[in-house]
PDB file of C-alpha atoms in Angstrom:
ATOM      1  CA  UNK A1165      -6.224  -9.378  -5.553  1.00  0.00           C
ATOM      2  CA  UNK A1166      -6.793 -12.072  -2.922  1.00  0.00           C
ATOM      3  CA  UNK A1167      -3.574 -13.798  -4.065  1.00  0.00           C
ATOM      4  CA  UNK A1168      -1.745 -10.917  -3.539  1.00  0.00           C
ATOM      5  CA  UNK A1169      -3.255 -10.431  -0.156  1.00  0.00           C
ATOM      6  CA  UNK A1170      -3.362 -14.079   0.962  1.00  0.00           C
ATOM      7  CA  UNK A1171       0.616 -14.719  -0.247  1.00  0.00           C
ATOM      8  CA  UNK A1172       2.611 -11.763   0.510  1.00  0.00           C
ATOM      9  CA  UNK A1173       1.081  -8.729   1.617  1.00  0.00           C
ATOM     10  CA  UNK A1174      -0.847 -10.381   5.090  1.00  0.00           C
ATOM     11  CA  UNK A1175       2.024 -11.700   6.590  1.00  0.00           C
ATOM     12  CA  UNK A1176       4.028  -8.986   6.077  1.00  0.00           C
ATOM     13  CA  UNK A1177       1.991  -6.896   7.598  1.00  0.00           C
ATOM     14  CA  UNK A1178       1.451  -8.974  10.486  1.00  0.00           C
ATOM     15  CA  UNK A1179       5.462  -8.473  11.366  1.00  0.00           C
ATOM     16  CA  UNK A1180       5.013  -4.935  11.280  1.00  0.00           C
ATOM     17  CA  UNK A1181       2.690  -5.437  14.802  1.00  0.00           C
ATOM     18  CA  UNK A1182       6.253  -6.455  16.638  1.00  0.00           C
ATOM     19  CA  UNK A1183       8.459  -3.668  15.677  1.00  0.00           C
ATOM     20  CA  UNK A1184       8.197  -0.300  17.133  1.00  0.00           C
ATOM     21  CA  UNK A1185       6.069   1.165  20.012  1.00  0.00           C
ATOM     22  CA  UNK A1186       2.397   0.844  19.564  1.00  0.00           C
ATOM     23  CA  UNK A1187       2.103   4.422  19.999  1.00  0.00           C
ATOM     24  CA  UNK A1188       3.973   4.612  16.862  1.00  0.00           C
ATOM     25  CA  UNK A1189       2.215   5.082  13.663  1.00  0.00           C
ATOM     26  CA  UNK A1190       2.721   2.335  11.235  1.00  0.00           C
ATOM     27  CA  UNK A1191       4.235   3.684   8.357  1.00  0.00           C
ATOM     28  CA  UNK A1192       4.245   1.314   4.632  1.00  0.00           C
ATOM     29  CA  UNK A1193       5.566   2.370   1.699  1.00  0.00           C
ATOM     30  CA  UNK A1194       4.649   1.060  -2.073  1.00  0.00           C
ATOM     31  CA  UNK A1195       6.770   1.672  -5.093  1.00  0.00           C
ATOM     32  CA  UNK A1196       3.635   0.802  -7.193  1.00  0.00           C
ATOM     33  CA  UNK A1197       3.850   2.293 -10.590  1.00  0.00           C
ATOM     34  CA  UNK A1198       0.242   2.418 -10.950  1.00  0.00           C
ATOM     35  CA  UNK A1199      -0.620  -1.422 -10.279  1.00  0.00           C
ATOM     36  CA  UNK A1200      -4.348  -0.370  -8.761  1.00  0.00           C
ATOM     37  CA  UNK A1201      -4.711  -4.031  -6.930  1.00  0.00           C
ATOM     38  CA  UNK A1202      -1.111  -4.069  -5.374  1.00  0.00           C
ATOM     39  CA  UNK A1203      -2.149  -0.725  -3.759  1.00  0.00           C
ATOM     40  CA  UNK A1204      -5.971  -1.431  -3.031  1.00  0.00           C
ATOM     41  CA  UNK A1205      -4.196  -5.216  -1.574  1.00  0.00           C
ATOM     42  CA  UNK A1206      -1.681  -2.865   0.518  1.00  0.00           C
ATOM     43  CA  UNK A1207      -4.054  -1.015   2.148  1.00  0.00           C
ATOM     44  CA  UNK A1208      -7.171  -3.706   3.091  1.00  0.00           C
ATOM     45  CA  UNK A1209      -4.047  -5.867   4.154  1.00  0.00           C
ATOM     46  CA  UNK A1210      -2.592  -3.471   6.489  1.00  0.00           C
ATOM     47  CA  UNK A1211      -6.617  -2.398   7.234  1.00  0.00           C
ATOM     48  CA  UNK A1212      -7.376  -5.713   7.861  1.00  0.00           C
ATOM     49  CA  UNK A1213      -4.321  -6.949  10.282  1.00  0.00           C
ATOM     50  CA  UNK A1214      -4.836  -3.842  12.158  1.00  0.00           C
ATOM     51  CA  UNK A1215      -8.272  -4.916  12.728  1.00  0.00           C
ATOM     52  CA  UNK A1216      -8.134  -8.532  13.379  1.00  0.00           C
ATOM     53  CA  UNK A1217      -4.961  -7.477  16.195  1.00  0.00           C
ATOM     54  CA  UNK A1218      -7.068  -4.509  17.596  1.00  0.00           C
ATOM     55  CA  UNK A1219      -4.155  -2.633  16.871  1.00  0.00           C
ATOM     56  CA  UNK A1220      -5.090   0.872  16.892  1.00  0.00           C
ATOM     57  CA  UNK A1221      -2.119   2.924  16.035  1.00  0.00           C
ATOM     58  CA  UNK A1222      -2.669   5.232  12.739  1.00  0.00           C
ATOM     59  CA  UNK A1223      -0.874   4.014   9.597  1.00  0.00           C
ATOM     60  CA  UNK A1224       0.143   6.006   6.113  1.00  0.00           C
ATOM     61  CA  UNK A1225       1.054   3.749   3.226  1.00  0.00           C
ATOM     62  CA  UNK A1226       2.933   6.102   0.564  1.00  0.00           C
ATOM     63  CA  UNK A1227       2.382   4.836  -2.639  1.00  0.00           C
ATOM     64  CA  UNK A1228       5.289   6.090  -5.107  1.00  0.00           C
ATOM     65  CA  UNK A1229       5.495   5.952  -9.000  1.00  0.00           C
ATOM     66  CA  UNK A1230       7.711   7.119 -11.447  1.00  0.00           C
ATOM     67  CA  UNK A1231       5.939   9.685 -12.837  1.00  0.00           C
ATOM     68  CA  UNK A1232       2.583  11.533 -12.340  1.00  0.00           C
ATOM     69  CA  UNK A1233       0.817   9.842 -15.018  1.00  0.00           C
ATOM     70  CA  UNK A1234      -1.405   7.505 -13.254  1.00  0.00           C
ATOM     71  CA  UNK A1235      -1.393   9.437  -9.921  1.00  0.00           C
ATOM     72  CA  UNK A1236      -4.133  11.655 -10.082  1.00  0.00           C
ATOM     73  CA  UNK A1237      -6.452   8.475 -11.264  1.00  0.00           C
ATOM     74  CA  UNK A1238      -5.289   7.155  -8.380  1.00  0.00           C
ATOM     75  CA  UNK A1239      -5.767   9.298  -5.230  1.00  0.00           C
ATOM     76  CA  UNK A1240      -9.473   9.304  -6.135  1.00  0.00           C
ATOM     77  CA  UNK A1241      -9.944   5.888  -4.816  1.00  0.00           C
ATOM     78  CA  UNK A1242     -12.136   4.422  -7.763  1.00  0.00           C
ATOM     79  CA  UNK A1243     -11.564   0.825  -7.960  1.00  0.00           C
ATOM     80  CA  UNK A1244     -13.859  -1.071 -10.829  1.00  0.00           C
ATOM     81  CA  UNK A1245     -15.766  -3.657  -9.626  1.00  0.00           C
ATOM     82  CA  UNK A1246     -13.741  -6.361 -11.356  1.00  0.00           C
ATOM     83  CA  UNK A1247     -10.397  -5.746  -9.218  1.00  0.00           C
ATOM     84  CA  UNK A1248     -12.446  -6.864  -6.248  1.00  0.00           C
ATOM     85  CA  UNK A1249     -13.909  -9.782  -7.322  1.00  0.00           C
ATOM     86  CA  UNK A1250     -12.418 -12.562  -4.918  1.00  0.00           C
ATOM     87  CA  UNK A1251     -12.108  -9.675  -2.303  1.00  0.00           C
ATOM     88  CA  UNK A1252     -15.008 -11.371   0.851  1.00  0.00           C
ATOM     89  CA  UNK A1253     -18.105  -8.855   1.197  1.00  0.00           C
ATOM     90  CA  UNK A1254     -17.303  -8.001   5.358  1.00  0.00           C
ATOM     91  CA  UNK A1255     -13.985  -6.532   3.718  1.00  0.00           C
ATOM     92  CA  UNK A1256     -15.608  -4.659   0.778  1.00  0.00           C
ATOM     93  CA  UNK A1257     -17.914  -3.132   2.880  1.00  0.00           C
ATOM     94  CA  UNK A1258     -15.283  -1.738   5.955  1.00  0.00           C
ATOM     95  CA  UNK A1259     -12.617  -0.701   3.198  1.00  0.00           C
ATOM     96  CA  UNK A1260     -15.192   0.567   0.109  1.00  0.00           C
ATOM     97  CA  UNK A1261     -18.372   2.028  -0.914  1.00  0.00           C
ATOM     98  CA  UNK A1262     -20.390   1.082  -4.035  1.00  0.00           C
ATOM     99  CA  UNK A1263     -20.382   4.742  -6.857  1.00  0.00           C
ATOM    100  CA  UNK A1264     -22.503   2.940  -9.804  1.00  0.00           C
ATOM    101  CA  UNK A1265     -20.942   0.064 -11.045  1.00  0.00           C
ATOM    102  CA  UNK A1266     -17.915   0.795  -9.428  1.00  0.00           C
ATOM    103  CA  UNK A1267     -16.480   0.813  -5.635  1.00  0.00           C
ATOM    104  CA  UNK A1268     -14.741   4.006  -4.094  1.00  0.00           C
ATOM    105  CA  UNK A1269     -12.263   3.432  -1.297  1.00  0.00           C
ATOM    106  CA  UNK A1270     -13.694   5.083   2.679  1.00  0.00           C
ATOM    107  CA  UNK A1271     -12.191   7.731   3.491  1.00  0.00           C
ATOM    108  CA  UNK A1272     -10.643   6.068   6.826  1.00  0.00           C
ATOM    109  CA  UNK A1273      -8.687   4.212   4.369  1.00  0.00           C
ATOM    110  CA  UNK A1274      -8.106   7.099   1.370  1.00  0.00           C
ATOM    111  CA  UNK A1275      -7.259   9.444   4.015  1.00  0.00           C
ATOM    112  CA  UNK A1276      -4.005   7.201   5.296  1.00  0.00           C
ATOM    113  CA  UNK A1277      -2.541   7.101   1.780  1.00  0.00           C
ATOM    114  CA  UNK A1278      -0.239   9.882   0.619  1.00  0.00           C
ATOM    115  CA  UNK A1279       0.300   9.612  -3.310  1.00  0.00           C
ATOM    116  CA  UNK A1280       3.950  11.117  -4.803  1.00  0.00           C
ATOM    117  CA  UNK A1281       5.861  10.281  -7.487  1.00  0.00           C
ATOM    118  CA  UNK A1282       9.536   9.500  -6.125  1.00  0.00           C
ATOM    119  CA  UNK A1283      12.888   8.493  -7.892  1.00  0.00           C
ATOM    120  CA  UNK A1284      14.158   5.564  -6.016  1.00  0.00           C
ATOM    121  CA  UNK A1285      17.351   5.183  -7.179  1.00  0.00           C
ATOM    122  CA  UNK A1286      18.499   8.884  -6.785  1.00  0.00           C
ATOM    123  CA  UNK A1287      16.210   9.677  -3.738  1.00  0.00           C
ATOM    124  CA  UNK A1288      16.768   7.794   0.258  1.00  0.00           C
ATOM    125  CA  UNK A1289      14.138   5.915   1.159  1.00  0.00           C
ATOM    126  CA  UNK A1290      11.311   6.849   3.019  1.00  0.00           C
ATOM    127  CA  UNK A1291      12.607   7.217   7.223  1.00  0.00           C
ATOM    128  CA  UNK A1292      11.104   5.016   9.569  1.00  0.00           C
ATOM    129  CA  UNK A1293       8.716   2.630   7.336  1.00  0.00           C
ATOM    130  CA  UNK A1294       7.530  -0.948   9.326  1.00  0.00           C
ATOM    131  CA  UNK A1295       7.013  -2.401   6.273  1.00  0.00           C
ATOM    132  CA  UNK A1296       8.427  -1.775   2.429  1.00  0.00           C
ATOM    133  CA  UNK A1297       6.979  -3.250  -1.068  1.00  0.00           C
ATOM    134  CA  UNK A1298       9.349  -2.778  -3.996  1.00  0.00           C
ATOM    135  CA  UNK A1299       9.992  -6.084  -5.706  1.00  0.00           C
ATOM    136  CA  UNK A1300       8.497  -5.880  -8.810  1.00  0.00           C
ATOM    137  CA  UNK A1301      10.347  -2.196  -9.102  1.00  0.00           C
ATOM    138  CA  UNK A1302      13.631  -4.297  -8.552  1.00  0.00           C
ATOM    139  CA  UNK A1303      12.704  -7.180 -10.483  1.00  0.00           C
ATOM    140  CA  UNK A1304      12.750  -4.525 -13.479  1.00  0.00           C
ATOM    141  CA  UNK A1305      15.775  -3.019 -12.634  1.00  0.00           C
ATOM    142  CA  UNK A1306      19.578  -3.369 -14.339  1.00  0.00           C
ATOM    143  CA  UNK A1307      21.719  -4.266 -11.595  1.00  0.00           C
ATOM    144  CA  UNK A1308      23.267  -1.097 -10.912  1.00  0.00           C
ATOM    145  CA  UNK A1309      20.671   0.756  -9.472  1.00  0.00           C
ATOM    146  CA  UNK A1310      18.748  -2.407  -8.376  1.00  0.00           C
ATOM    147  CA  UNK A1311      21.775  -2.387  -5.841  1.00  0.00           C
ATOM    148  CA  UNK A1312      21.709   1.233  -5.446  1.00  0.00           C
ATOM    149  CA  UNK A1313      18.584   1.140  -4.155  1.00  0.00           C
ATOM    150  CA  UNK A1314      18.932  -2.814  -1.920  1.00  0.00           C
ATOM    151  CA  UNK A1315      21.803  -0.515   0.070  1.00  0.00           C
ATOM    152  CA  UNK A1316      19.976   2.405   0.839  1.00  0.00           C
ATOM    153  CA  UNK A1317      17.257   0.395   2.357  1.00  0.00           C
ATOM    154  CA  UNK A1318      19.953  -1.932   4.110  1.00  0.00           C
TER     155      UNK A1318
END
């Protein structure tokens, strides 16, 4: 999870501190098909950049998946302990609290994540998003509606 963090996810969501008006709320969106760390890695990244810029403004990642089938597993916020094993203790302990052997995601960070399942290539993207995380949706995609999708978030 920290690679994912460390590589692509924390400067990314630095950008998103230049673009719009800070009383704007950030807005993310993750096509994540149930990958638990990529969306656990989402949120502590844009969690985390908020906190080291003392930016304030709200934020709402919207995780997306194909289907409903992981979902529901999901929007509880149960995380085993594994996932966060190279994740440093000062962020486990703002972004998660221990339940047994496992970790449950705080609600200030639960609460700003909206869970649907969403067809990408027949559906527009989501308005108004700072910051969008689809590649490993596209890299699976024939190139049809791989560029179906590219121009409707061009």
């Amino acid at each position: 999870m920290a690679g994912v963090r460390g590589r692509a996810l924390a400067p990314a969501a630095r950008a998103f501190g230049d673009r719009g008006p800070r009383s704007e709320a950030i807005r993310a969106w993750l096509h994540a098909d149930g990958d638990l760390e990529l969306i656990w890695a989402a949120a502590m990244a844009i969690d985390e950049t908020r906190h080291a810029l003392e930016d304030h403004r709200e934020f709402r990642l919207f995780v997306t998946a194909w289907n409903d089938s992981g979902l529901a597993r999901l929007s509880t916020g149960l995380v085993p302990a594994a996932a966060l094993a190279d994740v440093p203790a000062d962020q486990i302990d703002r972004c998660f609290r221990r339940a047994g052997r496992d970790w449950v995601v705080r609600h200030h960070v639960l609460d700003r994540i909206v869970f649907a399942v969403y067809d990408m290539i027949q559906a527009p993207p989501f308005p108004r998003c700072h910051l969008i995380m689809v590649r490993e949706v596209l890299a699976r995609l024939r190139s049809g509606p791989r560029n179906r999708v590219l121009s409707s978030l061009g």
